[in-house]
XYZ file of N, CA and C in Angstrom:
564
model
N 12.002 122.421 161.462
C 13.319 122.603 160.921
C 13.382 123.859 160.086
N 14.452 124.585 160.211
C 14.604 125.829 159.467
C 15.815 125.804 158.539
N 16.753 124.902 158.767
C 17.905 124.799 157.880
C 17.456 124.238 156.533
N 18.339 124.295 155.537
C 17.896 123.938 154.189
C 17.571 122.457 154.041
N 18.068 121.615 154.938
C 17.673 120.211 154.974
C 18.012 119.666 156.352
N 17.447 118.527 156.665
C 17.699 117.912 157.968
C 19.177 117.556 158.115
N 19.633 117.516 159.341
C 20.993 117.095 159.689
C 22.081 118.028 159.186
N 21.774 119.305 159.051
C 22.781 120.298 158.722
C 22.438 121.582 159.464
N 23.446 122.439 159.669
C 23.184 123.731 160.311
C 23.212 124.869 159.292
N 23.213 124.531 158.018
C 23.331 125.511 156.933
C 21.967 126.120 156.597
N 21.883 127.434 156.687
C 20.639 128.133 156.379
C 20.546 128.584 154.924
N 21.682 128.557 154.208
C 21.640 128.986 152.810
C 20.683 128.116 152.025
N 19.921 128.719 151.160
C 18.962 128.008 150.309
C 17.827 127.355 151.094
N 17.638 127.750 152.336
C 16.543 127.178 153.115
C 15.218 127.614 152.508
N 14.365 126.653 152.124
C 13.097 127.008 151.498
C 12.078 127.585 152.479
N 12.306 127.411 153.781
C 11.317 127.919 154.734
C 11.604 129.344 155.186
N 12.790 129.869 154.932
C 13.073 131.251 155.355
C 12.118 132.257 154.711
N 11.870 132.193 153.395
C 10.890 133.121 152.821
C 9.479 132.913 153.376
N 9.128 131.671 153.676
C 7.820 131.379 154.264
C 7.705 132.031 155.640
N 8.711 131.857 156.482
C 8.703 132.459 157.814
C 8.661 133.974 157.706
N 9.490 134.537 156.822
C 9.514 135.995 156.644
C 8.154 136.510 156.205
N 7.511 135.805 155.277
C 6.187 136.213 154.806
C 5.141 136.160 155.905
N 5.185 135.126 156.724
C 4.235 135.022 157.835
C 4.441 136.154 158.834
N 5.694 136.470 159.129
C 5.982 137.577 160.053
C 5.504 138.904 159.479
N 5.724 139.091 158.191
C 5.286 140.340 157.553
C 3.774 140.492 157.598
N 3.062 139.375 157.649
C 1.594 139.420 157.730
C 1.112 139.489 159.174
N 2.035 139.663 160.122
C 1.670 139.813 161.518
C 1.438 138.518 162.270
N 1.843 137.399 161.707
C 1.657 136.112 162.373
C 2.756 135.904 163.413
N 2.419 135.193 164.470
C 3.411 134.787 165.456
C 4.044 133.497 164.964
N 5.357 133.428 165.030
C 6.082 132.259 164.532
C 7.093 131.835 165.585
N 7.178 130.537 165.820
C 8.259 130.000 166.632
C 8.839 128.813 165.874
N 10.128 128.598 166.050
C 10.799 127.554 165.273
C 11.636 126.672 166.188
N 11.873 125.481 165.702
C 12.788 124.562 166.365
C 13.526 123.774 165.302
N 14.824 123.707 165.452
C 15.654 122.889 164.579
C 16.808 122.379 165.430
N 16.889 121.072 165.669
C 17.931 120.556 166.549
C 19.344 120.777 166.018
N 19.474 121.083 164.744
C 20.803 121.271 164.157
C 21.222 122.729 164.062
N 20.320 123.624 164.386
C 20.599 125.052 164.231
C 21.521 125.541 165.337
N 22.655 126.062 164.934
C 23.585 126.723 165.842
C 23.422 128.203 165.548
N 22.655 128.893 166.390
C 22.270 130.264 166.077
C 23.450 131.164 165.749
N 24.445 131.170 166.604
C 25.573 132.075 166.367
C 26.248 131.788 165.036
N 26.654 130.544 164.847
C 27.385 130.166 163.637
C 26.505 130.210 162.386
N 25.319 129.636 162.474
C 24.452 129.530 161.298
C 24.025 130.900 160.791
N 23.578 131.768 161.686
C 23.121 133.091 161.274
C 24.284 133.925 160.753
N 25.411 133.915 161.480
C 26.582 134.684 161.035
C 27.024 134.218 159.654
N 27.136 132.923 159.474
C 27.561 132.368 158.187
C 26.568 132.742 157.086
N 25.294 132.635 157.403
C 24.266 132.964 156.418
C 24.354 134.431 156.001
N 24.496 135.330 156.967
C 24.564 136.760 156.660
C 25.818 137.104 155.861
N 26.917 136.404 156.126
C 28.164 136.665 155.410
C 28.135 136.179 153.969
N 27.458 135.086 153.714
C 27.580 134.422 152.422
C 26.333 134.421 151.552
N 25.260 135.014 152.010
C 24.028 134.951 151.230
C 23.493 136.344 150.956
N 23.037 136.519 149.746
C 22.315 137.731 149.383
C 20.871 137.322 149.218
N 19.976 138.178 149.666
C 18.562 137.829 149.648
C 17.843 138.566 148.537
N 17.116 137.809 147.740
C 16.290 138.419 146.707
C 15.183 139.231 147.358
N 14.849 138.880 148.564
C 13.775 139.519 149.302
C 14.358 140.067 150.601
N 14.254 141.377 150.823
C 14.796 141.994 152.033
C 14.172 141.445 153.298
N 12.948 140.899 153.202
C 12.291 140.371 154.394
C 13.077 139.207 154.995
N 13.771 138.432 154.159
C 14.575 137.316 154.675
C 15.788 137.867 155.413
N 16.386 138.928 154.897
C 17.496 139.577 155.600
C 17.065 140.099 156.963
N 15.880 140.695 157.030
C 15.348 141.173 158.317
C 15.057 139.992 159.239
N 14.548 138.915 158.673
C 14.263 137.724 159.463
C 15.530 137.210 160.143
N 16.645 137.202 159.439
C 17.876 136.655 159.991
C 18.281 137.390 161.267
N 18.003 138.685 161.329
C 18.334 139.449 162.531
C 17.373 139.136 163.674
N 16.155 138.741 163.327
C 15.130 138.442 164.326
C 15.091 136.961 164.710
N 15.753 136.122 163.951
C 15.677 134.672 164.124
C 15.912 134.203 165.566
N 16.917 134.728 166.274
C 17.135 134.241 167.646
C 15.910 134.401 168.562
N 15.096 135.406 168.323
C 13.898 135.622 169.139
C 12.819 134.578 168.861
N 12.866 133.927 167.710
C 11.827 132.990 167.295
C 12.100 131.550 167.708
N 13.332 131.272 168.106
C 13.751 129.897 168.366
C 13.257 129.414 169.727
N 12.666 128.229 169.744
C 12.288 127.532 170.984
C 13.403 126.551 171.328
N 13.551 126.276 172.607
C 14.613 125.373 173.058
C 14.391 123.924 172.665
N 13.128 123.547 172.501
C 12.841 122.167 172.141
C 11.531 122.109 171.361
N 11.263 120.956 170.803
C 10.078 120.802 169.966
C 8.792 120.941 170.785
N 8.844 120.551 172.046
C 7.666 120.693 172.909
C 7.282 122.167 173.058
N 8.267 123.045 173.093
C 8.000 124.480 173.184
C 7.259 124.999 171.968
N 7.629 124.521 170.799
C 6.935 124.925 169.570
C 5.493 124.432 169.602
N 5.301 123.188 169.962
C 3.960 122.619 169.972
C 3.075 123.282 171.023
N 3.658 123.698 172.136
C 2.879 124.363 173.179
C 2.365 125.727 172.720
N 3.071 126.362 171.793
C 2.718 127.713 171.351
C 1.981 127.752 170.016
N 1.800 126.616 169.358
C 1.367 126.632 167.962
C -0.015 126.049 167.734
N -0.742 126.681 166.825
C -2.011 126.140 166.336
C -1.805 125.427 165.011
N -0.852 125.938 164.226
C -0.518 125.332 162.933
C 0.956 124.958 162.969
N 1.254 123.720 162.613
C 2.622 123.223 162.628
C 3.040 122.955 161.188
N 4.151 123.556 160.784
C 4.684 123.345 159.442
C 5.900 122.440 159.568
N 5.797 121.246 159.008
C 6.909 120.298 159.042
C 7.744 120.499 157.793
N 9.002 120.888 157.992
C 9.861 121.145 156.842
C 11.114 120.271 156.831
N 11.221 119.367 157.779
C 12.313 118.393 157.790
C 11.730 117.006 157.998
N 12.250 116.084 157.252
C 11.798 114.694 157.358
C 12.673 114.003 158.403
N 12.122 113.858 159.601
C 12.875 113.177 160.653
C 11.905 112.484 161.601
N 12.395 111.473 162.294
C 11.571 110.756 163.264
C 11.119 111.686 164.383
N 11.975 112.617 164.786
C 11.610 113.557 165.843
C 10.337 114.313 165.483
N 10.277 114.853 164.273
C 9.107 115.623 163.850
C 7.906 114.701 163.606
N 8.146 113.531 163.061
C 7.047 112.586 162.814
C 6.381 112.189 164.145
N 7.194 111.862 165.143
C 6.646 111.476 166.449
C 5.910 112.634 167.109
N 6.462 113.841 167.019
C 5.819 115.003 167.632
C 4.472 115.284 166.977
N 4.410 115.189 165.665
C 3.152 115.446 164.960
C 2.132 114.363 165.291
N 2.576 113.135 165.413
C 1.660 112.046 165.744
C 1.028 112.223 167.119
N 1.711 112.907 168.026
C 1.181 113.061 169.384
C 0.723 114.489 169.690
N 0.509 115.293 168.683
C 0.098 116.680 168.897
C -1.336 116.760 169.404
N -1.725 117.947 169.859
C -3.099 118.166 170.321
C -4.058 118.097 169.137
N -5.278 117.671 169.400
C -6.268 117.457 168.341
C -6.552 118.729 167.537
N -6.540 119.890 168.166
C -6.879 121.140 167.470
C -5.747 121.665 166.583
N -4.546 121.142 166.746
C -3.411 121.638 165.962
C -3.445 121.055 164.552
N -3.269 121.912 163.567
C -3.267 121.515 162.161
C -1.828 121.385 161.675
N -1.636 120.538 160.680
C -0.297 120.256 160.164
C -0.228 120.600 158.683
N 0.838 121.301 158.308
C 1.194 121.496 156.910
C 2.492 120.717 156.723
N 2.404 119.627 155.992
C 3.546 118.719 155.807
C 4.211 119.035 154.471
N 5.345 119.714 154.522
C 6.056 120.096 153.303
C 7.010 119.009 152.816
N 7.225 117.981 153.611
C 8.263 117.000 153.280
C 7.786 115.557 153.240
N 6.493 115.333 153.299
C 5.934 113.978 153.272
C 6.496 113.114 154.394
N 6.258 113.551 155.617
C 6.719 112.802 156.789
C 6.185 111.378 156.801
N 4.988 111.203 156.299
C 4.333 109.905 156.355
C 4.150 109.358 154.948
N 5.218 109.292 154.205
C 5.174 108.911 152.801
C 5.054 107.395 152.650
N 4.260 107.001 151.689
C 4.183 105.595 151.337
C 2.929 104.914 151.841
N 2.449 103.967 151.094
C 1.234 103.239 151.446
C 1.360 102.538 152.792
N 2.547 102.128 153.168
C 2.718 101.396 154.413
C 2.489 102.294 155.633
N 2.366 103.583 155.441
C 2.211 104.498 156.557
C 0.805 105.072 156.666
N -0.162 104.501 155.998
C -1.522 105.035 156.003
C -2.058 105.173 157.423
N -1.847 104.175 158.270
C -2.332 104.265 159.653
C -1.676 105.428 160.385
N -0.383 105.617 160.180
C 0.312 106.726 160.833
C -0.189 108.073 160.304
N -0.515 108.137 159.026
C -1.050 109.367 158.444
C -2.349 109.740 159.144
N -3.222 108.773 159.308
C -4.506 109.035 159.959
C -4.317 109.371 161.435
N -3.419 108.665 162.106
C -3.141 108.964 163.511
C -2.594 110.379 163.665
N -1.869 110.842 162.678
C -1.296 112.189 162.728
C -2.327 113.266 162.417
N -3.538 112.856 162.035
C -4.589 113.831 161.776
C -4.661 114.291 160.338
N -3.942 113.642 159.447
C -4.014 113.975 158.036
C -5.052 113.079 157.395
N -5.829 113.622 156.502
C -6.943 112.872 155.949
C -6.547 111.897 154.854
N -5.656 112.317 153.977
C -5.341 111.464 152.847
C -4.108 112.020 152.145
N -3.621 111.313 151.160
C -2.493 111.770 150.370
C -2.505 111.065 149.027
N -1.758 111.640 148.096
C -1.518 111.008 146.800
C -0.080 111.277 146.426
N 0.499 110.365 145.713
C 1.837 110.589 145.199
C 1.768 110.721 143.687
N 2.630 111.580 143.157
C 2.673 111.784 141.722
C 3.400 110.614 141.066
N 3.085 110.332 139.857
C 2.045 110.951 139.031
C 0.672 110.342 139.345
N -0.328 111.193 139.333
C -1.696 110.743 139.611
C -2.447 110.576 138.298
N -3.140 109.484 138.166
C -3.991 109.302 137.004
C -5.327 109.970 137.271
N -6.031 110.351 136.223
C -7.274 111.105 136.342
C -8.280 110.414 137.263
N -8.556 109.143 137.014
C -9.569 108.455 137.820
C -9.139 108.334 139.273
N -7.864 108.083 139.490
C -7.334 107.996 140.848
C -7.552 109.324 141.586
N -7.272 110.424 140.912
C -7.459 111.751 141.489
C -8.931 112.011 141.795
N -9.806 111.716 140.845
C -11.235 111.948 141.043
C -11.803 111.048 142.143
N -11.316 109.818 142.237
C -11.765 108.924 143.306
C -11.383 109.476 144.680
N -10.171 109.994 144.803
C -9.732 110.570 146.079
C -10.612 111.754 146.460
N -10.885 112.614 145.498
C -11.693 113.811 145.779
C -13.122 113.429 146.137
N -13.662 112.418 145.474
C -15.057 112.039 145.727
C -15.273 111.532 147.152
N -14.230 111.033 147.783
C -14.334 110.611 149.180
C -14.752 111.806 150.044
N -14.284 113.003 149.689
C -14.532 114.193 150.511
C -15.708 115.013 150.007
N -16.063 114.873 148.736
C -17.162 115.672 148.196
C -18.477 114.917 148.174
N -18.430 113.613 148.307
C -19.653 112.813 148.291
C -20.398 112.975 146.977
N -21.681 113.312 147.069
C -22.522 113.426 145.879
C -22.477 114.810 145.234
N -21.680 115.719 145.797
C -21.597 117.051 145.188
C -21.044 116.926 143.775
N -21.635 117.659 142.816
C -21.148 117.546 141.437
C -19.771 118.182 141.235
N -19.420 119.131 142.096
C -18.111 119.768 141.948
C -17.654 120.297 143.297
N -16.381 120.628 143.376
C -15.809 121.176 144.606
C -14.738 122.188 144.237
N -14.527 123.137 145.140
C -13.391 124.046 144.973
C -12.149 123.297 145.413
N -11.150 123.290 144.575
C -9.958 122.480 144.819
C -8.715 123.336 144.651
N -7.771 123.194 145.581
C -6.497 123.897 145.513
C -5.431 122.908 145.054
N -4.746 123.243 143.971
C -3.658 122.423 143.444
C -2.364 123.170 143.726
N -1.447 122.515 144.458
C -0.171 123.132 144.807
C 0.952 122.259 144.279
N 1.769 122.838 143.419
C 2.945 122.139 142.901
C 3.879 123.171 142.311
N 5.176 122.958 142.465
C 6.132 123.925 141.919
C 6.337 123.754 140.419
N 5.845 122.693 139.868
C 5.992 122.446 138.437
C 4.729 122.924 137.701
N 4.847 123.974 136.873
C 3.665 124.496 136.182
C 2.977 123.472 135.290
N 3.731 122.552 134.707
C 3.097 121.553 133.838
C 2.236 120.585 134.650
N 2.674 120.242 135.846
C 1.867 119.372 136.722
C 0.575 120.098 137.100
N 0.701 121.387 137.457
C -0.496 122.167 137.817
C -1.456 122.243 136.637
N -0.929 122.473 135.441
C -1.765 122.625 134.258
C -2.532 121.317 133.960
N -1.840 120.198 134.003
C -2.481 118.914 133.716
C -3.513 118.579 134.791
N -3.151 118.791 136.048
C -4.082 118.502 137.148
C -5.303 119.396 137.056
N -5.081 120.669 136.763
C -6.199 121.612 136.614
C -7.137 121.141 135.492
N -6.562 120.761 134.367
C -7.380 120.314 133.226
C -8.206 119.079 133.600
N -7.600 118.125 134.305
C -8.341 116.923 134.714
C -9.505 117.289 135.628
N -9.248 118.166 136.585
C -10.284 118.528 137.552
C -11.382 119.382 136.926
N -10.994 120.345 136.086
C -12.008 121.194 135.436
C -12.879 120.374 134.491
N -12.299 119.407 133.814
C -13.075 118.546 132.926
C -14.146 117.784 133.712
N -13.858 117.504 134.984
C -14.816 116.805 135.844
C -15.772 117.779 136.540
N -15.645 119.095 136.232
C -16.575 120.072 136.776
C -16.130 120.782 138.041
N -14.908 120.567 138.474
C -14.415 121.213 139.694
C -13.897 122.619 139.410
N -13.993 123.473 140.422
C -13.412 124.810 140.351
C -12.003 124.695 140.926
N -11.011 125.209 140.208
C -9.620 124.980 140.598
C -8.898 126.301 140.832
N -8.200 126.367 141.951
C -7.249 127.444 142.241
C -5.865 126.797 142.256
N -4.846 127.582 141.936
C -3.489 127.054 141.886
C -2.565 127.862 142.769
N -1.526 127.211 143.253
C -0.436 127.887 143.946
C 0.862 127.165 143.577
N 1.923 127.925 143.424
C 3.180 127.325 142.988
C 4.054 126.858 144.153
N 3.673 127.225 145.384
C 4.428 126.754 146.538
C 3.567 126.828 147.785
N 4.080 126.285 148.857
C 3.329 126.222 150.109
C 2.990 127.581 150.677
N 3.899 128.540 150.527
C 3.649 129.878 151.039
C 2.452 130.513 150.352
N 2.411 130.426 149.037
C 1.269 130.986 148.300
C -0.019 130.231 148.603
N 0.101 128.925 148.822
C -1.086 128.130 149.156
C -1.681 128.559 150.481
N -0.817 128.836 151.455
C -1.311 129.276 152.771
C -1.994 130.620 152.637
């Protein structure tokens, strides 16, 4: 999904446009699918009514029609990394049946909630936590992947600086090396 939320054709305030623009600027191949995107109307409306803090998003809007696949199968056929940016059954089902080598970046918690643990694993995701996380809960989750190692390099991604600061402090106190990112684009 490329629109600002599922079930709309509005591109204004879309959080993935800067991500797509950044990937293109780094020479990455990108293809997109959004069942609600009306290229003519959505792009024209976006260009008429939005000013971009970043010129790369303005350039992206002119290139957007070249990036669009006709269906979700087309995106999956061309992709090694799939970024899910809309919470919908269509995307959840596609990710659950993707090829084993394809990696998923889930920006919207497609498989949210304890009742979906089996679906999370079937989708190829290892684990998840929901905020707020308590220190021991966080350390227990990490220890599943680090085993007996005394510390691990850990990436903390959250748009809230206070959440990053508290999480970093908990992890560093336990001996982990911590890197931070304020959004998914910086994390990638």
